[in-house]
Coordinates of C-alpha atoms and ligand atoms in Angstrom, one line a residue:
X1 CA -25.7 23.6 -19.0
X2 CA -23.4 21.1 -20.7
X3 CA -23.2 17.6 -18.2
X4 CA -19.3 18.0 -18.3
X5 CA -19.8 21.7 -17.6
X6 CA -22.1 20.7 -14.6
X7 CA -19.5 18.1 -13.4
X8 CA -16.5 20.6 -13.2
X9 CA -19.0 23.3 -11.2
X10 CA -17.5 23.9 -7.6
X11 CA -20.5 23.0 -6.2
X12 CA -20.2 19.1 -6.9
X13 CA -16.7 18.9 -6.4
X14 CA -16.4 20.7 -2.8
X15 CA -19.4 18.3 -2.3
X16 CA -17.3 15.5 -3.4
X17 CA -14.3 16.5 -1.5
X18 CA -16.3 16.8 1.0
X19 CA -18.0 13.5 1.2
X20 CA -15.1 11.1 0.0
X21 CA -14.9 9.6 3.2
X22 CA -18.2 7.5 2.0
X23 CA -16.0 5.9 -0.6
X24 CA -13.2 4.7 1.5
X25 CA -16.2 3.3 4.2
X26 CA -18.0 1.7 1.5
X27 CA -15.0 0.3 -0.1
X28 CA -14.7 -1.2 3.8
X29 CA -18.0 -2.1 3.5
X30 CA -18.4 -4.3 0.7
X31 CA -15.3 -5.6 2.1
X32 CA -16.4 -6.5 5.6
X33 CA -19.8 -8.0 3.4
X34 CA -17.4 -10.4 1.7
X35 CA -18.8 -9.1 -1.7
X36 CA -16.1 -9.4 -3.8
X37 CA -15.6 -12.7 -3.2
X38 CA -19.4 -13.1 -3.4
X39 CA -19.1 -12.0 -6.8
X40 CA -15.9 -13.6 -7.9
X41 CA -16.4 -17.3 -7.4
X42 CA -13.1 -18.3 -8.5
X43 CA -13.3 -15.9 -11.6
X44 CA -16.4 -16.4 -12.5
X45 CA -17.4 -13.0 -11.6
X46 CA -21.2 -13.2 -12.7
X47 CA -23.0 -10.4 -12.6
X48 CA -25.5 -10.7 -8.8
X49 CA -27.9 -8.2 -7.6
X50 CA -27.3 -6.8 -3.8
X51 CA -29.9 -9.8 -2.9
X52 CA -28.3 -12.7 -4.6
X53 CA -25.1 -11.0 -3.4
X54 CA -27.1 -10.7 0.7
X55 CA -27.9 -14.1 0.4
X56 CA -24.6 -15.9 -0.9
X57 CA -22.3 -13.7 1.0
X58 CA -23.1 -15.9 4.4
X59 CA -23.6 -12.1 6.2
X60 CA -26.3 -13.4 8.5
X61 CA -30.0 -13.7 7.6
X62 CA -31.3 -11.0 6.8
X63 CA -29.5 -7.8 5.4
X64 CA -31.0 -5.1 3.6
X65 CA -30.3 -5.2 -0.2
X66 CA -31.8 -1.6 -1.2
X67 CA -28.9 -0.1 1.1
X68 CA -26.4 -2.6 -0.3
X69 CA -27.3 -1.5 -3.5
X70 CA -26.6 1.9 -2.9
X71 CA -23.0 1.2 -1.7
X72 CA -22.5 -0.9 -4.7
X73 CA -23.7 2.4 -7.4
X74 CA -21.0 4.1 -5.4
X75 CA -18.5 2.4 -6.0
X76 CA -19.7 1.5 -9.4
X77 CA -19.1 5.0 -10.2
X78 CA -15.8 5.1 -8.5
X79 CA -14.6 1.8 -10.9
X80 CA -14.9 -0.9 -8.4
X81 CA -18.2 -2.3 -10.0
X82 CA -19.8 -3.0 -13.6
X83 CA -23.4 -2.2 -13.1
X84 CA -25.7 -4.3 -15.1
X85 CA -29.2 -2.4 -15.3
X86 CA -31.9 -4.9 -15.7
X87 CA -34.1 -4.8 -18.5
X88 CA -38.2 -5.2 -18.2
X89 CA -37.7 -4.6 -14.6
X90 CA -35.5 -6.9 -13.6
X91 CA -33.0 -6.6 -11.2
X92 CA -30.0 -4.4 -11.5
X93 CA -26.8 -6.9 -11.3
X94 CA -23.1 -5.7 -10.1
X95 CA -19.3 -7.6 -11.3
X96 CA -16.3 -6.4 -10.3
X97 CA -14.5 -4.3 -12.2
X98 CA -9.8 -4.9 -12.9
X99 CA -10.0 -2.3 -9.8
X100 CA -12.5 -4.4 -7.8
X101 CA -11.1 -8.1 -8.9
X102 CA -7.9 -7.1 -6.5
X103 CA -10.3 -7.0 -3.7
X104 CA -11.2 -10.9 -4.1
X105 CA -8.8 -13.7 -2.6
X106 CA -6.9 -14.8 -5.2
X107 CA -5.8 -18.9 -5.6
X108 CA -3.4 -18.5 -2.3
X109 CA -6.0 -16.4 -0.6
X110 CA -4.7 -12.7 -1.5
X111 CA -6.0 -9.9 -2.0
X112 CA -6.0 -6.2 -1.0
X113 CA -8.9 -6.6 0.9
X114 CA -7.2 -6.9 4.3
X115 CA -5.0 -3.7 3.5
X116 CA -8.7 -1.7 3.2
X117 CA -9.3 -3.5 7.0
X118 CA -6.0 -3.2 7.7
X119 CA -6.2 0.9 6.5
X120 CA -10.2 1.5 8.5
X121 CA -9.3 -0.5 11.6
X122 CA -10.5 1.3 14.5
X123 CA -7.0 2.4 15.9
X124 CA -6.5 3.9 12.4
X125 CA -9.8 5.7 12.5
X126 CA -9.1 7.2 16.0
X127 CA -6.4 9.2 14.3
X128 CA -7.6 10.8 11.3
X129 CA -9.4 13.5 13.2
X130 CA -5.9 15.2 14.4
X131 CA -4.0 14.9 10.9
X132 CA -4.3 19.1 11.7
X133 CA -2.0 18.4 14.9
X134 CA 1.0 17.0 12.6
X135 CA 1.1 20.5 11.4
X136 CA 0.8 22.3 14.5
X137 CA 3.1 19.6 17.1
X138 CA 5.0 17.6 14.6
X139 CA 6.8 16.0 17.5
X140 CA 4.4 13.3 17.4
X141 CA 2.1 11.5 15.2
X142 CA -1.3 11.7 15.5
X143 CA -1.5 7.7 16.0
X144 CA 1.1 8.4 18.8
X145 CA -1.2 10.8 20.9
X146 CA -4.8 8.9 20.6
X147 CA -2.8 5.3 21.6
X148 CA 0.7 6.5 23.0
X149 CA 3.0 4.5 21.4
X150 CA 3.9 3.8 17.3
X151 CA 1.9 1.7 15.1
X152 CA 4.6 -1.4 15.0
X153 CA 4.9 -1.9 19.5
X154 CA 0.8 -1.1 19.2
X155 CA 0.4 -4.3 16.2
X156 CA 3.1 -6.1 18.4
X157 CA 0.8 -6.1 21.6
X158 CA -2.0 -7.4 19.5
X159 CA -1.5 -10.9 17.4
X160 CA -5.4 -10.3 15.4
X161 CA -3.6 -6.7 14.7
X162 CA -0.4 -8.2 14.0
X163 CA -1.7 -10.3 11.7
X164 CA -3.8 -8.2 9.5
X165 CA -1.1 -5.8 9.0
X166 CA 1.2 -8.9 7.7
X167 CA -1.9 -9.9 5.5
X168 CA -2.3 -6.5 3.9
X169 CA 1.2 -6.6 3.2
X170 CA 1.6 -9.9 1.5
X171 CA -1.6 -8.9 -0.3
X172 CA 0.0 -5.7 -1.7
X173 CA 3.4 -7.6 -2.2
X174 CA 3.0 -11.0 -3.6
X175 CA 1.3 -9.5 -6.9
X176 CA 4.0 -6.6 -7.5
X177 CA 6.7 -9.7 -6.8
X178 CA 5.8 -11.7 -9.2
X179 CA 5.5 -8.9 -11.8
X180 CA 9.5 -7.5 -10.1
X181 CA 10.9 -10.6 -10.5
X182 CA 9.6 -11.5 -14.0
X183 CA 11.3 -8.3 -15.5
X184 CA 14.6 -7.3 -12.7
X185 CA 17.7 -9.6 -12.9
X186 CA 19.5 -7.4 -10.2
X187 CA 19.5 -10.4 -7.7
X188 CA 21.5 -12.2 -10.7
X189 CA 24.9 -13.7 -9.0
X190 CA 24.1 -12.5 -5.4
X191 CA 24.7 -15.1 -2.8
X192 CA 23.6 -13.6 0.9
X193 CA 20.9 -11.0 0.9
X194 CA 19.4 -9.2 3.6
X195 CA 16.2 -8.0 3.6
X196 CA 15.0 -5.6 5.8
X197 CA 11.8 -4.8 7.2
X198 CA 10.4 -8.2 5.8
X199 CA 6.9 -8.5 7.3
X200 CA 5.7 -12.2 7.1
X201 CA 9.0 -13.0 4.5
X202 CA 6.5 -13.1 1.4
X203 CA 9.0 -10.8 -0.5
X204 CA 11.8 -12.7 0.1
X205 CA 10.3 -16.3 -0.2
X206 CA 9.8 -14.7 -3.8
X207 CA 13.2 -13.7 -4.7
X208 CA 14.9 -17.2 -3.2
X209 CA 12.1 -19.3 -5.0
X210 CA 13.9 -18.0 -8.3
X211 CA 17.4 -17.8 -7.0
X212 CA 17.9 -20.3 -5.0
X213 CA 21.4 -20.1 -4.0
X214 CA 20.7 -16.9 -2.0
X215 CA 20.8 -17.2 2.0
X216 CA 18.9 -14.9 3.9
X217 CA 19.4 -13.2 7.6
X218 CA 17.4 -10.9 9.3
X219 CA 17.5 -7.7 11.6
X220 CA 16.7 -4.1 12.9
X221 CA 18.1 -1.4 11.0
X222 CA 18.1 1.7 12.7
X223 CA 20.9 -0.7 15.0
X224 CA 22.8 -2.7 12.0
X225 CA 22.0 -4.2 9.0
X226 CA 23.6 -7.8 8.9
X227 CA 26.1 -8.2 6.3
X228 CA 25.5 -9.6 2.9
X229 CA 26.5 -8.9 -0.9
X230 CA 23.2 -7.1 -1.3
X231 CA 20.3 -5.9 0.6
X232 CA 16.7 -5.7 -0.3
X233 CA 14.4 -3.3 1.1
X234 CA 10.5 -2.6 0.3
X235 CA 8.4 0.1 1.4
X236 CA 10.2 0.9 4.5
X237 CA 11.9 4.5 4.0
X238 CA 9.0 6.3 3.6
X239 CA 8.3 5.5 7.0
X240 CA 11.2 7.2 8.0
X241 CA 12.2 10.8 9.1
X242 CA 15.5 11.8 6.9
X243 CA 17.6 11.6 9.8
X244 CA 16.5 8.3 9.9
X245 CA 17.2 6.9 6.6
X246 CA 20.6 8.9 6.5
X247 CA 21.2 6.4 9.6
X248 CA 19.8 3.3 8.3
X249 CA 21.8 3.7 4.1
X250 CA 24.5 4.5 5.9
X251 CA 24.5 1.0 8.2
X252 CA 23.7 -0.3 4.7
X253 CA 26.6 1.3 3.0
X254 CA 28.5 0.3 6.0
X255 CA 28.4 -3.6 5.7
X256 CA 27.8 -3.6 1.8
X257 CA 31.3 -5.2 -0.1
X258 CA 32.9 -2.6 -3.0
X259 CA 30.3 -3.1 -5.8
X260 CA 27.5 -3.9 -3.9
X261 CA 23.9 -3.3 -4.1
X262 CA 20.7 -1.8 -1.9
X263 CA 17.8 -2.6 -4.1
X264 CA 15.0 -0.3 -2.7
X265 CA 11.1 -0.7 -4.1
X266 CA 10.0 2.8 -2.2
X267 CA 6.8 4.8 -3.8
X268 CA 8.5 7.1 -5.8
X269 CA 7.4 11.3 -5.8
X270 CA 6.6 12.8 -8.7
X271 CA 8.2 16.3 -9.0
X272 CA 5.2 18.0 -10.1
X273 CA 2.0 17.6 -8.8
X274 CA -1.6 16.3 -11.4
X275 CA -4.8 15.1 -10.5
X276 CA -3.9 11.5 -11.9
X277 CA -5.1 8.4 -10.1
X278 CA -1.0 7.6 -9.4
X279 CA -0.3 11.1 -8.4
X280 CA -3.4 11.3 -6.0
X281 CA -2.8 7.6 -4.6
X282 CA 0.5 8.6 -3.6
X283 CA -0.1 12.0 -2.1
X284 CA -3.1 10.2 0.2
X285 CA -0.6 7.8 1.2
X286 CA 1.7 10.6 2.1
X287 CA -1.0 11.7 4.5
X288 CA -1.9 8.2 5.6
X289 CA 2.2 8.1 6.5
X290 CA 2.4 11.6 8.2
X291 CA -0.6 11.3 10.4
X292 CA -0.2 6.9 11.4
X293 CA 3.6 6.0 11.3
X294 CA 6.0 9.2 10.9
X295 CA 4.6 12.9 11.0
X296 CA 8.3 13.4 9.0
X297 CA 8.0 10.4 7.3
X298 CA 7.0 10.7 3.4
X299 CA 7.3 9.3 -0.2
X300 CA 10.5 11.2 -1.8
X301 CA 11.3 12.4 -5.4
X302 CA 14.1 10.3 -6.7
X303 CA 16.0 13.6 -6.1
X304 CA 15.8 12.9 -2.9
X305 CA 16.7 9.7 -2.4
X306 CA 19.9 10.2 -4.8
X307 CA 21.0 12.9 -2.2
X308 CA 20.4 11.0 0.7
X309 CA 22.5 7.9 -1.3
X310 CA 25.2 10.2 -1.8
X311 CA 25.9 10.9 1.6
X312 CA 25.9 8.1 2.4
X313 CA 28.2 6.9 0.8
X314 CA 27.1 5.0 -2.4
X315 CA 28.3 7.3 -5.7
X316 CA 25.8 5.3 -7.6
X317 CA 22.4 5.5 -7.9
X318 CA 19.9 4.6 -10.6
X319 CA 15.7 5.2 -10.3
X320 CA 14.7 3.8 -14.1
X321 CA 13.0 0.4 -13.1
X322 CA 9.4 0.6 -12.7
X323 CA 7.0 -2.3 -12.5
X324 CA 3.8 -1.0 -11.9
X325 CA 2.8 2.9 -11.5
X326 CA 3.1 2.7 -7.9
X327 CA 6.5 1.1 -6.7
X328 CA 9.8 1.7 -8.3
X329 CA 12.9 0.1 -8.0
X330 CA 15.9 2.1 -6.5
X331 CA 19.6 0.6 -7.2
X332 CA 22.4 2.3 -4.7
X333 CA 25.5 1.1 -5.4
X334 CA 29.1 1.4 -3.5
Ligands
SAM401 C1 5.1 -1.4 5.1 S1 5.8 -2.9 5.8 C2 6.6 -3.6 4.4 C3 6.8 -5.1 4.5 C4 7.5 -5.8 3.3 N1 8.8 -5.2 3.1 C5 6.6 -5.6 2.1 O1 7.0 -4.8 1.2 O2 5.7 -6.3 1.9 C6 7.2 -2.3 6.7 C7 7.8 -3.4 7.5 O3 9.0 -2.9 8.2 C8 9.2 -3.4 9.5 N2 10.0 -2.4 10.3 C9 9.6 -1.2 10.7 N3 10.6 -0.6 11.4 C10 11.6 -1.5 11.3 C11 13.0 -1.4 11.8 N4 13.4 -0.4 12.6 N5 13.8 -2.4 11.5 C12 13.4 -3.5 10.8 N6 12.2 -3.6 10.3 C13 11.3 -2.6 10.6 C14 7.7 -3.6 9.9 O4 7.6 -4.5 11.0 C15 7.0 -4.0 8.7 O5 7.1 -5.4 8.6
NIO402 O1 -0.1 0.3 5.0 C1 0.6 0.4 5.9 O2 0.3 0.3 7.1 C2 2.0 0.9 5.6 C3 2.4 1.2 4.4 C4 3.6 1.7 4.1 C5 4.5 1.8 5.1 N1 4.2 1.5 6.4 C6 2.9 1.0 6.6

């Protein structure tokens, strides 16, 4: 049999399927290991073997490199590596791959490392056996029944919590800012701007170190939105039932002047569904949303989010700003 025919047998990939949880716990690993950084040495990224990489990383003495270097062939084969086989017998070497260079802490100390801790904390972990129970009690999420209470009051009791998640955040954030605001004017001639659900206040820092005239004020929106002649808001409906964001446009709508603007960066839904990474990505974050924040929370189809503009009250609506494959700007005008 043909290699590719072997890859596409059933066999391997209900094996794979069944198995992938090794990838997201070695991704942890490596992470917990400080190997990316290990390896990165402020972009030098030279190629180290799992004992150079044992005995730089500071993990304690010790370690044991054969099982390091089996983590690190996983992942190589998942793109987070370049594996350098040694010749004559030497040692096999590992770099980090694009995908693997967002793990290492960047020159402000970011990186999408913390959002992997963030994502395999133990309180996380706790509720990824019930994802079934979403389906069968949607009344609650999964998170909800192991801990009692939603993710945000649970981070709030606990600052090193509280903390992480505001680290995976900025690490996430800062990098697609840079790349928003280097090709979107939208913020052009806006004076007050509200941005909701702001986390540590990376994204908004962002905007008012380019426009500096814009004042900034704060709040809860399922209550009000504060007024202002736009309003900003990232990666916060999809954790959000429909009733929900129905409620919280509509407060938007609301205090918005005639001709102003809700500028939305949400993970947009494809209509159909494809086995690409950005189509997979957003359907496992889909999950992640269902069985952690919202059981009815989701990523919507720009369909979607045009109806539940509409009713709101803003005629306008325009989905055609994309930085990167992952977010996409949303524009809801009054
Ligand atoms: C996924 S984070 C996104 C943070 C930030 N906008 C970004 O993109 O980096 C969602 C944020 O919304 C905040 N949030 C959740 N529910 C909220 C509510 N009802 N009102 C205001 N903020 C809320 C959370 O505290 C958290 O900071
Ligand atoms: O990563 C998270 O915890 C997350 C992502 C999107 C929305 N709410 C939370």
């Amino acid at each position: 049999m043909e290699r590719s025919q072997m890859d596409n047998s059933p066999t391997s990939a209900i094996m794979e399927l069944a198995n992938l949880i090794s990838v997201s716990m070695s991704l942890t690993a490596v992470v917990k290991l400080k190997v990316p950084d290990t390896i990165w040495q402020n972009g030098s990224n030279n190629p180290l073997s799992a004992a150079e990489i044992l005995s730089a990383a500071a993990a304690g003495p010790g370690g044991d490199a054969e099982n390091l270097q089996r983590i690190l062939r996983l992942l190589t084969s998942y793109g987070v590596f370049n594996q350098h086989i040694g010749e004559d017998g030497s040692e096999t070497r590992y770099s980090l791959t694009e995908v693997g260079k967002a793990l290492a802490a960047d020159e402000n100390g970011l990186s999408y490392a913390p959002y992997i801790l963030q994502h395999h904390q133990d309180a996380m972990m706790l509720a990824w056996p019930l994802v079934h129970e979403a389906v069968l009690d949607p009344s609650s999420e999964p998170f909800v029944k192991v801990h009692g209470e939603r993710p945000y009051s649970y981070y709030g009791k606990n600052p090193e919590m509280n903390l992480l998640m505001q680290k995976a955040m900025s690490g996430a954030s800062v990098p697609f800012m840079k790349a928003f605001l280097d090709g979107y004017d939208g913020f052009q001639g806006v004076e007050t701007l509200v941005d909701v659900g702001g986390s540590s206040g990376d994204c908004l820092r962002m905007i008012m170190t380019k426009y500096q005239r814009i004042e900034h004020v704060g709040g809860d929106m399922l209550k009000s939105i504060p007024p202002g002649d736009a309003i900003f808001m990232k990666w916060l409906l999809l954790s959000s039932t429909d009733e929900e964001c129905a409620q919280v446009l509509k407060n938007c709508c609301d205090v918005l002047p005639w001709g102003g603007k809700l500028i939305v960066c949400e993970p947009l839904m494809p209509n159909s569904t494809d086995n690409s990474p950005t189509c997979r990505a957003l359907l496992q974050e889909d999950i992640f949303l269902m069985t952690m924040y919202r059981t009815k929370g989701k990523h919507r189809t720009a369909m979607e989010f045009r109806e539940l503009g509409l009713a709101a009250g803003f005629p306008n609506f325009k989905a055609d700003f994309r930085i990167d494959d992952f977010f996409t700007v949303l524009e809801f005008q009054k």
